[in-house]
């Protein structure tokens, strides 16, 4: 059995590492000969929009998947429905913030207020009902906080437009959330869904910095709502594989922010904290295997190494810390590794995280 | 950082898989182009006694280690002491059952009765004090029960000699043990030792079939004795890396059977059942990193897939089972994978193992 993965970054790397114990090998498609997934997978070296290369990847693979959502859709149209999982429609929905929000709304999933923006006049008109602050975002190709402008004052409207205008945009109400949450599900070829516990995520400069699973202090009603939302998205898209739904916890209600049609940074904890990781469950789902147990074994924290990694001797000296380095060249804002830590309780975890956070901070470049 | 591994079987494969998250890559030396470790490591394709190839492996590596003890010592003599870990002396001691037993005895570690045998007369002389049954073994190159003859009757002496004679032999008293145990330790470059809990092992036809960790019902005195024994062996050999000591539990005392200067099948449980696996601790030890936590998180069983693997769909459908396939071609008696299962108690584990054992049995060929 062989899986083709469009993209050879850390998600492809961790997918390939999860596939090996199942006796399944992966081939990644990436323009970089030294992409970090190529340490553990075969490589088709090509641009992402190279149709011939994607066909070659597919011809060497039983199923093709992708590790990032900004894949060129046109290049994937060449693949049969049964070969590309998750399906193209899911990818298309996730690539456009407007389509995505409309999808949520059609499924009865609450979202921040939003409006499509295609001119400065449309922006001026939308500001009134949506209110200030509001966030102007590109509809496509945004990630890690890129392609966003927070409008805090009417005087910034022109700046926001000149900074992002010219491509399709969306204006979203600024949500005074208490915290951010993420819920990850896997859906099998035969429509079964398993869901990981809710994860609390903390972003710095728009990039995920830390997560704690399970998120503490979430009501049963909110857990049910999150399960219903992620399951509805998965079912309606006839999804196969792992997907992540990011949510704002506003205290009295959850609002859906966006979903990612792939394994997700907020699920990295599961390699060490769950019986079956998000990576293994993605592999299981797309290859038609039964899905694995998503229960969290012990409260688990995940901390990203951004822009740099402390010396390995220091990380390895921290009791029970599990280290996951990606062998990527550090540069500011780039995720180059992560670590996880588990404990018997959230309180014990919070105490144990402190020195890890300090250790990682030394080498971080945001 | 790069590690060279002499041998590209499943132990090399699991070492390489444990090294990747630390950002460390491995190269294996093996005569087979499709050896199973080459899925996840670089390959120097050569015979094990090819000195030039071993030098090439060393030149590409920061440190060289091995995954099986029947390496050709002469070929490794070319390497500097600091390059080959564990050290050559440890390998030499483990390659010869007589040297090994004498080492145990010199360290005050109890062993079965034994005598060196180099003629049929020596065999006849030794049978009397050692008693019947006794086991005649080749001193070198034995594994998985190969190179052994159990003498149950004086009339078998001639048969035993004709079946094994001509190479240096050892006669060992047959130990009426209650069960077999294994203890695994890792020793760092600076002499620190960490020890995993005792593992109970069950062999079928001389091949490890199952293990349970921690072994139930072991007295504190026996645990101390096992720790003392494995630590004494490691210290006296100035050992660096993971080693396994196999023991007979005779109810009132432990007898040392043999040690393996490498990661060991009885430690496979640690990938899923310990904070830091034997594979990661071997990597940490030989690269000079601090050693990781060896505590067993929950009672964990390991079952080998011997000679065949059940369909992956069946294995993946067993709740909480973790699957480790090696991508080796099945043949009778060959280890081609293993699975692990953890539970909250030994009782719960014993109940949960039963269907796994049945599932694996279908495809096994001993």
XYZ file of C-alpha atoms in Angstrom:
732
model
C 0.000 0.000 0.000
C 1.306 3.437 -0.920
C -0.113 6.890 -0.215
C 0.689 9.985 -2.256
C 0.770 13.265 -0.334
C 0.713 16.656 -2.032
C 3.109 18.673 0.130
C 6.268 17.555 1.896
C 6.261 19.672 5.059
C 5.952 18.561 8.671
C 2.380 17.324 8.254
C 3.452 15.064 5.400
C 6.416 13.976 7.499
C 4.229 13.035 10.465
C 1.705 11.295 8.195
C 4.516 9.189 6.742
C 5.889 8.414 10.211
C 2.413 7.258 11.282
C 2.000 5.138 8.153
C 5.217 3.113 8.519
C 4.107 1.036 11.549
C 1.032 0.049 9.522
C 3.354 -1.192 6.787
C 2.217 1.666 4.518
C 4.678 3.889 2.687
C 4.133 7.427 1.461
C 5.437 9.480 -1.443
C 5.302 13.255 -1.144
C 5.105 15.767 -3.977
C 7.050 18.919 -3.225
C 9.226 21.358 -5.185
C 12.004 21.190 -2.579
C 14.410 18.233 -2.870
C 15.209 18.514 0.837
C 11.631 18.972 2.073
C 11.386 17.586 5.575
C 8.952 14.777 4.719
C 11.452 13.321 2.256
C 13.457 11.950 5.220
C 10.730 9.351 5.683
C 8.916 9.187 2.334
C 9.558 8.915 -1.365
C 9.670 12.201 -3.295
C 8.194 13.403 -6.552
C 9.969 16.723 -6.955
C 7.734 19.187 -8.772
C 5.710 22.351 -8.463
C 2.276 21.873 -6.925
C 0.483 22.865 -10.141
C 2.332 20.390 -12.344
C -0.443 18.132 -13.625
C 1.942 15.552 -15.085
C 3.739 15.245 -11.755
C 0.460 14.857 -9.879
C -0.542 12.138 -12.307
C 2.784 10.439 -11.702
C 2.219 10.650 -7.945
C -1.238 9.122 -8.395
C 0.068 6.349 -10.630
C 2.515 5.304 -7.885
C -0.110 5.538 -5.132
C -3.256 3.707 -4.065
C -4.726 6.960 -2.781
C -3.647 10.604 -2.892
C -4.123 13.133 -0.085
C -2.719 16.583 0.713
C -1.129 18.236 3.707
C -2.115 21.850 3.065
C -5.287 23.372 1.733
C -3.882 25.898 -0.677
C -3.318 23.210 -3.265
C -4.040 24.146 -6.879
C -7.482 22.700 -7.466
C -7.072 22.627 -11.237
C -4.079 20.337 -10.955
C -6.058 17.881 -8.835
C -9.082 17.773 -11.163
C -7.176 15.200 -13.152
C -7.577 12.648 -10.340
C -10.523 10.317 -9.988
C -12.859 10.890 -7.039
C -11.860 7.609 -5.436
C -8.167 8.444 -5.729
C -8.215 11.865 -4.037
C -9.217 11.926 -0.368
C -10.498 14.110 1.228
C -12.620 14.947 -1.832
C -12.018 17.970 -4.020
C -15.253 19.673 -2.916
C -14.057 19.748 0.682
C -10.801 21.290 -0.393
C -12.622 23.877 -2.511
C -14.929 24.804 0.364
C -12.011 25.297 2.739
C -10.028 27.414 0.285
C -12.570 30.232 0.263
C -13.531 31.892 3.552
C -16.845 33.046 2.100
C -17.871 29.593 0.839
C -16.759 28.167 4.174
C -18.812 30.622 6.262
C -21.850 30.109 4.037
C -21.443 26.358 4.456
C -21.388 26.754 8.244
C -24.486 28.949 8.120
C -26.332 26.471 5.890
C -25.652 23.762 8.482
C -26.945 25.873 11.370
C -23.441 26.397 12.750
C -23.079 29.833 14.331
C -20.327 32.042 12.897
C -19.136 35.615 13.373
C -21.017 38.179 11.254
C -19.579 38.372 7.761
C -20.032 40.033 4.374
C -18.471 39.534 0.947
C -16.358 42.543 -0.052
C -15.432 43.338 -3.636
C -15.090 47.110 -3.549
C -14.265 49.879 -1.103
C -17.917 50.906 -1.236
C -18.994 47.400 -0.249
C -16.510 47.628 2.620
C -17.898 50.969 3.765
C -21.452 49.600 3.568
C -20.599 46.433 5.492
C -18.757 48.148 8.343
C -21.989 49.620 9.726
C -23.984 46.402 10.340
C -20.905 44.341 11.295
C -19.460 46.971 13.610
C -15.957 47.949 14.617
C -13.545 46.360 15.260
C -13.878 44.128 12.239
C -11.383 41.956 10.339
C -10.909 42.283 6.595
C -9.494 39.052 5.164
C -8.594 37.701 1.757
C -11.063 34.969 0.875
C -8.265 32.707 -0.338
C -4.690 31.679 0.503
C -4.654 32.988 4.082
C -2.870 31.060 6.833
C -1.159 31.764 10.149
C -2.722 35.242 10.328
C -1.486 36.299 6.890
C -3.822 38.259 4.545
C -5.713 39.944 7.379
C -6.255 43.546 8.445
C -7.964 44.471 11.719
C -10.026 47.635 11.272
C -10.298 49.343 14.653
C -11.371 52.776 13.415
C -13.334 54.098 10.443
C -10.226 56.037 9.411
C -8.499 52.703 8.663
C -10.974 51.635 5.998
C -8.942 53.127 3.146
C -5.717 51.601 4.503
C -7.354 48.209 4.848
C -8.643 48.390 1.288
C -5.323 49.522 -0.172
C -3.486 46.820 1.749
C -5.695 43.882 0.691
C -8.003 45.134 -2.106
C -7.867 43.734 -5.619
C -8.658 40.142 -4.621
C -11.968 38.809 -3.284
C -12.312 39.724 0.387
C -14.533 38.986 3.340
C -15.277 41.273 6.270
C -15.835 39.494 9.553
C -17.060 40.825 12.872
C -14.371 40.886 15.512
C -15.372 38.290 18.093
C -14.682 39.127 21.762
C -13.938 35.470 22.489
C -12.756 34.151 25.843
C -10.539 31.572 24.228
C -10.057 29.574 21.042
C -10.924 25.917 20.725
C -10.365 23.309 18.065
C -12.172 20.071 17.416
C -10.719 17.346 15.226
C -12.692 14.522 13.655
C -11.939 11.659 11.329
C -14.545 10.312 8.931
C -14.161 6.910 7.288
C -15.052 5.849 3.753
C -18.236 4.272 5.113
C -19.294 7.440 6.898
C -18.316 6.633 10.476
C -17.032 9.581 12.470
C -14.740 9.649 15.481
C -14.015 12.892 17.310
C -11.068 13.897 19.484
C -11.700 15.846 22.700
C -11.843 19.636 22.364
C -8.440 21.301 22.381
C -7.802 24.772 23.769
C -5.465 26.708 21.495
C -3.415 29.841 22.124
C -2.145 31.891 19.193
C 0.633 34.452 19.197
C 0.835 36.803 16.201
C -1.751 34.640 14.439
C 0.329 31.457 14.783
C -0.613 28.569 17.060
C 1.763 28.660 20.031
C 0.295 26.155 22.502
C -2.565 23.766 22.973
C -4.064 21.889 25.911
C -6.202 18.768 25.484
C -8.806 18.193 26.717
C -9.810 21.847 27.015
C -10.798 22.397 30.655
C -14.141 23.737 31.791
C -16.189 23.097 28.656
C -19.858 22.384 29.315
C -21.454 19.214 28.007
C -23.712 21.368 25.875
C -20.723 23.001 24.196
C -19.055 19.632 23.640
C -22.254 18.383 21.981
C -22.493 21.508 19.847
C -18.877 21.152 18.711
C -19.415 17.463 17.868
C -22.569 18.279 15.958
C -20.823 21.059 14.012
C -17.736 19.099 12.952
C -19.841 16.035 12.117
C -22.262 18.104 10.024
C -19.401 19.617 8.031
C -17.838 16.191 7.488
C -21.117 14.542 6.489
C -22.279 17.265 4.117
C -18.956 17.245 2.265
C -18.933 13.437 2.145
C -15.577 13.890 3.779
C -12.983 11.122 4.189
C -9.971 11.732 6.434
C -9.167 14.065 9.297
C -10.535 17.589 9.486
C -10.201 20.329 12.089
C -12.795 22.913 13.006
C -11.559 26.035 14.792
C -14.005 27.665 17.167
C -14.328 30.794 19.278
C -15.545 30.152 22.819
C -17.596 33.252 23.676
C -18.584 31.985 27.107
C -22.248 31.514 26.324
C -21.824 30.106 22.832
C -19.402 28.742 20.243
C -18.788 30.416 16.893
C -17.135 28.559 14.035
C -14.098 30.361 12.663
C -12.758 28.071 9.938
C -12.078 24.463 9.113
C -8.995 22.777 7.725
C -9.470 19.764 5.420
C -6.392 18.001 6.769
C -4.462 17.008 9.855
C -3.955 20.106 11.969
C -1.402 21.613 14.348
C -4.020 21.591 17.123
C -4.053 17.774 16.868
C -0.303 17.193 17.257
C -0.868 16.329 20.937
C -2.533 13.107 19.771
C 0.769 11.460 18.732
C 1.671 11.162 22.401
C -1.657 11.700 24.162
C -4.146 9.480 22.305
C -4.288 5.765 21.562
C -4.520 6.598 17.842
C -3.063 9.873 16.580
C -4.732 12.211 14.085
C -2.041 11.182 11.600
C -2.776 7.474 11.960
C -6.515 8.107 11.802
C -6.091 10.093 8.590
C -4.113 7.182 7.121
C -6.719 4.711 8.364
C -9.607 6.758 6.946
C -8.242 7.264 3.448
C -7.059 3.649 3.122
C -10.411 2.243 4.239
C -9.234 0.862 7.586
C -11.384 1.015 10.737
C -10.766 4.219 12.699
C -8.818 4.212 15.966
C -9.595 5.380 19.475
C -9.523 9.192 19.833
C -9.715 9.334 23.642
C -7.142 11.499 25.382
C -5.147 9.269 27.762
C -3.958 12.084 30.051
C -4.154 15.901 29.882
C -1.582 16.810 27.252
C 0.021 20.094 26.305
C 1.616 20.833 22.940
C 4.042 23.710 22.470
C 5.287 24.772 19.058
C 8.917 25.637 18.426
C 8.650 28.717 16.215
C 11.650 30.160 14.411
C 14.125 28.080 16.383
C 14.642 25.052 18.597
C 16.491 24.970 21.923
C 19.527 22.645 22.050
C 18.311 19.038 21.975
C 20.254 18.316 25.203
C 18.064 20.855 27.008
C 14.805 19.478 25.639
C 15.804 15.864 26.322
C 16.672 16.760 29.919
C 13.095 17.846 30.709
C 11.375 14.851 32.339
C 8.680 13.242 30.191
C 8.916 15.822 27.428
C 8.379 14.331 23.986
C 10.251 16.032 21.210
C 9.198 16.272 17.572
C 11.650 18.131 15.375
C 10.973 18.623 11.686
C 14.525 19.243 10.396
C 13.473 22.518 8.803
C 15.807 25.495 8.593
C 14.675 28.004 11.216
C 13.446 31.417 10.199
C 11.231 33.850 12.097
C 7.624 32.683 12.333
C 8.353 29.232 10.899
C 7.199 26.134 12.777
C 10.293 23.944 13.103
C 9.176 21.467 15.760
C 6.874 20.857 18.665
C 7.008 19.211 22.060
C 4.350 17.566 24.183
C 3.956 17.008 27.870
C 1.335 14.917 29.667
C 0.362 14.939 33.337
C -2.205 13.407 35.653
C -4.249 16.594 35.971
C -4.586 19.995 34.333
C -3.093 21.587 37.461
C -0.026 19.343 37.359
C 0.270 20.014 33.632
C 0.173 23.795 34.104
C 2.977 23.552 36.667
C 5.059 21.280 34.438
C 4.597 23.452 31.339
C 6.196 26.499 32.876
C 9.874 25.448 32.523
C 9.174 24.028 29.048
C 7.729 27.349 27.948
C 10.784 29.168 29.313
C 13.129 26.737 27.573
C 11.407 27.102 24.215
C 11.135 30.871 24.482
C 14.941 31.290 24.411
C 15.199 30.069 20.845
C 11.853 31.251 19.457
C 11.702 33.915 16.759
C 8.213 35.164 16.056
C 23.373 14.214 13.379
C 23.511 10.844 11.667
C 23.691 7.352 13.150
C 25.058 4.319 11.332
C 23.429 0.997 12.170
C 24.960 -2.353 11.247
C 21.897 -4.395 10.275
C 18.726 -3.276 8.529
C 16.058 -5.462 10.124
C 13.129 -4.457 12.291
C 15.324 -3.279 15.155
C 17.160 -0.913 12.814
C 13.813 0.171 11.406
C 12.409 0.994 14.844
C 15.627 2.744 15.866
C 15.381 4.940 12.766
C 11.693 5.634 13.413
C 12.566 6.708 16.976
C 15.417 8.905 15.756
C 13.408 10.981 13.254
C 11.372 12.947 15.839
C 14.685 13.951 17.445
C 15.780 15.296 14.067
C 18.350 12.487 13.778
C 18.675 10.339 10.657
C 20.060 6.831 10.379
C 21.887 4.871 7.713
C 21.766 1.090 7.881
C 24.325 -1.350 6.514
C 22.718 -4.482 5.162
C 23.287 -6.836 2.224
C 19.621 -6.705 1.191
C 18.579 -3.702 -0.933
C 15.004 -4.076 0.317
C 15.808 -4.614 3.998
C 12.926 -3.317 6.062
C 14.876 -0.532 7.770
C 15.653 1.032 4.395
C 12.067 2.360 4.270
C 13.055 4.898 6.904
C 16.849 5.125 6.707
C 19.675 5.489 4.236
C 21.309 2.272 3.059
C 24.880 1.124 2.590
C 24.344 -2.145 0.773
C 27.098 -4.591 1.675
C 27.939 -7.789 3.485
C 28.412 -7.404 7.238
C 32.105 -8.328 7.064
C 32.990 -5.759 4.402
C 35.477 -3.508 6.174
C 35.455 -0.859 3.449
C 31.659 -0.626 3.645
C 31.759 -0.336 7.435
C 34.317 2.435 7.115
C 32.038 4.166 4.627
C 29.127 3.837 7.059
C 31.285 5.328 9.812
C 32.485 8.183 7.616
C 28.860 9.184 6.974
C 27.861 8.833 10.639
C 28.568 10.584 13.928
C 28.279 7.284 15.766
C 27.862 3.640 14.688
C 25.771 1.055 16.485
C 24.382 -2.399 15.623
C 21.041 -4.110 15.764
C 22.168 -7.717 16.183
C 24.980 -9.237 18.177
C 26.321 -11.693 15.651
C 28.218 -8.946 13.870
C 31.689 -9.813 12.596
C 33.957 -8.383 15.261
C 36.965 -8.199 12.965
C 35.147 -5.881 10.609
C 34.321 -3.500 13.460
C 37.875 -3.371 14.840
C 38.550 -0.712 12.242
C 36.301 1.760 14.114
C 37.500 4.035 16.882
C 36.224 3.319 20.399
C 34.287 6.573 20.469
C 32.600 5.813 17.141
C 31.209 2.356 17.977
C 28.620 2.163 20.737
C 27.949 -0.075 22.594
C 31.695 -0.849 22.811
C 33.283 -3.806 21.068
C 34.053 -5.575 24.366
C 30.357 -5.741 25.211
C 29.607 -7.202 21.819
C 32.407 -9.763 22.215
C 31.160 -10.800 25.660
C 27.621 -11.307 24.375
C 28.743 -13.322 21.354
C 30.110 -16.166 23.444
C 27.830 -17.931 25.916
C 30.801 -19.100 27.969
C 32.366 -15.627 28.292
C 28.918 -14.282 29.104
C 28.241 -16.809 31.870
C 31.704 -16.291 33.335
C 31.069 -12.545 33.296
C 27.816 -13.039 35.217
C 29.555 -15.271 37.746
C 32.398 -12.772 38.237
C 29.787 -10.121 39.075
C 28.020 -12.328 41.635
C 25.034 -12.843 39.331
C 23.543 -16.328 39.758
C 23.358 -18.443 36.577
C 22.378 -21.998 35.702
C 25.205 -24.523 36.141
C 27.454 -24.604 33.089
C 30.612 -26.163 31.664
C 32.728 -25.569 28.565
C 32.517 -28.504 26.138
C 35.098 -29.163 23.451
C 34.908 -32.947 23.113
C 32.434 -35.760 23.604
C 34.460 -36.830 26.624
C 34.126 -33.381 28.144
C 30.396 -33.641 27.516
C 30.174 -37.039 29.212
C 32.185 -35.709 32.177
C 30.046 -32.596 32.526
C 26.672 -34.354 32.400
C 27.201 -35.904 35.828
C 27.662 -32.764 37.951
C 25.218 -30.677 35.884
C 22.511 -33.347 35.775
C 19.840 -34.275 33.277
C 18.017 -32.684 31.570
C 20.729 -30.346 30.354
C 21.032 -28.099 27.308
C 23.983 -28.320 24.961
C 24.432 -25.023 23.080
C 26.862 -23.583 20.598
C 28.859 -20.857 22.339
C 28.428 -18.541 19.372
C 25.830 -17.501 16.770
C 22.782 -18.875 18.569
C 19.480 -16.994 18.521
C 15.756 -17.755 18.761
C 16.482 -21.263 20.094
C 18.785 -22.195 17.217
C 22.010 -24.122 17.940
C 20.581 -25.914 20.981
C 20.001 -29.546 21.898
C 18.102 -30.575 25.032
C 19.595 -33.769 26.481
C 16.875 -35.570 28.411
C 18.548 -38.965 28.589
C 22.138 -40.247 28.691
C 21.427 -42.114 25.459
C 21.112 -38.710 23.684
C 24.666 -37.631 24.434
C 26.050 -39.019 21.200
C 23.206 -37.484 19.180
C 23.720 -34.122 20.833
C 27.432 -34.223 20.086
C 26.946 -35.256 16.487
C 24.320 -32.590 15.964
C 26.341 -29.664 17.390
C 29.934 -30.884 17.872
C 32.879 -29.411 15.973
C 32.380 -25.858 17.256
C 32.936 -24.625 20.820
C 29.991 -25.627 23.008
C 28.610 -25.008 26.455
C 26.514 -27.387 28.533
C 23.979 -25.703 30.768
C 21.812 -27.144 33.517
C 18.139 -27.242 32.582
C 16.416 -24.751 34.852
C 12.936 -25.667 36.140
C 11.894 -22.036 35.989
C 8.402 -20.765 36.762
C 8.596 -18.121 34.097
C 11.029 -16.046 32.098
C 11.700 -12.389 32.767
C 13.645 -9.703 30.981
C 15.080 -6.478 32.272
C 16.176 -3.682 29.980
C 18.490 -0.853 30.917
C 20.052 2.082 29.138
C 23.434 3.477 30.169
C 24.589 6.913 29.066
C 28.054 8.051 28.038
C 28.531 9.546 31.499
C 27.594 6.301 33.242
C 24.022 7.045 34.296
C 21.692 4.056 34.158
C 17.925 3.943 33.745
C 16.036 0.660 33.999
C 12.650 -0.347 32.576
C 10.275 -2.402 34.724
C 10.693 -6.182 34.570
C 8.935 -7.786 31.625
C 7.461 -11.289 31.713
C 8.216 -13.122 28.479
C 6.675 -16.230 26.963
C 8.542 -18.180 24.306
C 7.128 -20.706 21.846
C 9.611 -22.964 20.075
C 12.424 -20.793 21.434
C 11.011 -17.591 19.914
C 9.514 -14.791 21.985
C 5.751 -14.923 21.499
C 4.348 -12.507 24.094
C 5.406 -10.169 26.848
C 3.652 -8.392 29.697
C 5.098 -5.314 31.399
C 5.376 -4.805 34.279
C 5.687 -8.481 35.189
C 3.101 -9.146 37.907
C 3.888 -10.568 41.328
C 7.620 -9.873 41.459
C 8.946 -9.215 44.966
C 10.841 -6.026 45.721
C 13.875 -8.163 46.488
C 13.781 -9.713 43.027
C 13.347 -6.312 41.401
C 16.401 -5.066 43.312
C 18.394 -8.127 42.323
C 17.483 -7.690 38.638
C 18.421 -4.000 38.773
C 21.702 -4.802 40.458
C 22.498 -7.494 37.885
C 21.773 -5.466 34.747
C 23.534 -2.420 36.196
C 26.608 -4.471 37.139
C 26.849 -5.891 33.605
C 26.456 -2.422 32.083
C 28.988 -0.799 34.394
C 31.657 -3.465 34.103
C 31.505 -3.356 30.303
C 31.555 0.460 30.313
C 28.425 0.013 28.267
C 26.687 2.805 26.342
C 23.216 2.187 24.914
C 20.377 -0.211 25.656
C 20.984 -3.761 26.834
C 18.623 -6.564 27.811
C 19.225 -9.209 30.440
C 17.105 -12.369 30.224
C 16.362 -14.097 33.508
C 14.773 -17.282 34.800
C 12.367 -16.747 37.690
C 12.740 -19.898 39.804
C 10.310 -18.744 42.467
C 12.872 -18.279 45.204
C 15.636 -16.793 43.064
C 16.559 -15.328 39.683
C 19.118 -16.899 37.375
C 20.668 -14.937 34.527
C 20.301 -16.661 31.170
C 21.908 -14.274 28.688
C 22.206 -10.637 27.777
C 21.756 -8.878 24.456
C 23.934 -5.807 23.763
C 21.156 -4.039 21.853
C 17.503 -3.111 21.853
C 15.481 -6.244 22.433
C 12.162 -7.783 21.449
C 11.130 -7.860 25.118
C 11.326 -4.045 25.112
C 9.034 -3.414 22.132
C 6.168 -2.653 24.536
C 7.978 0.571 25.449
C 7.134 2.287 22.137
C 3.528 2.506 23.262
C 3.751 1.856 27.016
C 6.587 4.096 28.243
C 7.246 7.829 28.079
C 10.553 7.093 26.324
C 10.927 3.869 24.333
C 13.960 1.574 24.389
C 14.671 2.720 20.827
C 14.689 6.407 21.746
C 16.773 5.711 24.850
C 19.342 3.825 22.763
C 19.520 6.811 20.387
C 19.762 9.200 23.338
C 22.508 7.151 25.009
C 24.791 6.757 22.002
C 24.412 10.401 20.929
C 25.176 11.731 24.419
C 21.677 13.033 25.183
C 20.107 12.753 28.649
C 18.153 9.496 29.052
C 14.351 9.463 29.080
C 11.770 8.185 31.529
C 11.486 4.375 31.553
C 8.338 4.129 33.699
C 5.545 1.961 32.339
C 2.448 4.155 31.929
C -0.083 1.281 32.029
C 0.225 -2.521 32.003
C 1.143 -3.330 28.416
C 1.179 -6.562 26.467
C 3.229 -7.188 23.334
C 2.413 -10.016 20.938
C 4.689 -10.965 18.076
C 3.353 -11.744 14.621
C 5.428 -14.767 13.629
C 5.444 -16.108 10.087
C 2.426 -14.050 9.045
C 0.231 -11.080 9.840
C -3.572 -11.057 9.990
C -5.277 -8.697 7.526
C -4.646 -5.094 8.622
C -8.423 -4.439 8.653
C -8.793 -7.057 11.397
C -5.952 -5.704 13.510
C -7.101 -2.094 13.115
C -10.617 -3.083 14.211
C -9.419 -4.234 17.654
C -9.956 -1.305 20.040
C -6.743 0.328 21.276
C -4.469 -2.180 19.559
C -1.281 -0.603 18.273
C 0.141 -2.197 15.197
C 3.798 -2.361 14.190
C 4.443 -4.119 10.911
C 7.942 -4.520 9.547
C 7.212 -5.064 5.845
C 9.171 -8.316 5.813
C 8.182 -11.238 3.657
C 6.568 -13.845 5.882
C 8.123 -17.239 6.327
C 7.686 -19.743 9.141
C 9.330 -18.646 12.382
C 10.115 -15.151 11.121
C 9.067 -12.117 13.153
C 7.179 -9.883 10.729
C 5.454 -7.502 13.139
C 4.148 -6.999 16.626
C 1.149 -5.443 18.318
C 0.695 -3.907 21.738
C -2.261 -3.439 24.001
C -2.464 -1.443 27.223
C -5.099 -1.583 29.970
C -5.755 -0.138 33.397
C -4.913 -3.385 35.233
C -3.296 -6.738 34.593
C -6.715 -8.378 34.891
C -8.256 -6.095 32.282
C -5.229 -6.668 30.079
C -5.523 -10.440 30.297
C -9.177 -10.236 29.240
C -8.368 -7.876 26.369
C -5.454 -9.969 25.091
C -7.537 -13.028 24.435
C -9.179 -11.932 21.148
C -5.871 -10.420 19.971
C -4.125 -13.735 20.532
C -6.859 -15.541 18.590
C -6.637 -13.033 15.745
C -2.860 -13.328 15.467
C -2.906 -17.113 15.730
C -4.818 -17.452 12.431
C -1.908 -16.153 10.392
C 1.023 -17.333 12.495
C 3.453 -19.935 11.160
C 5.897 -21.202 13.741
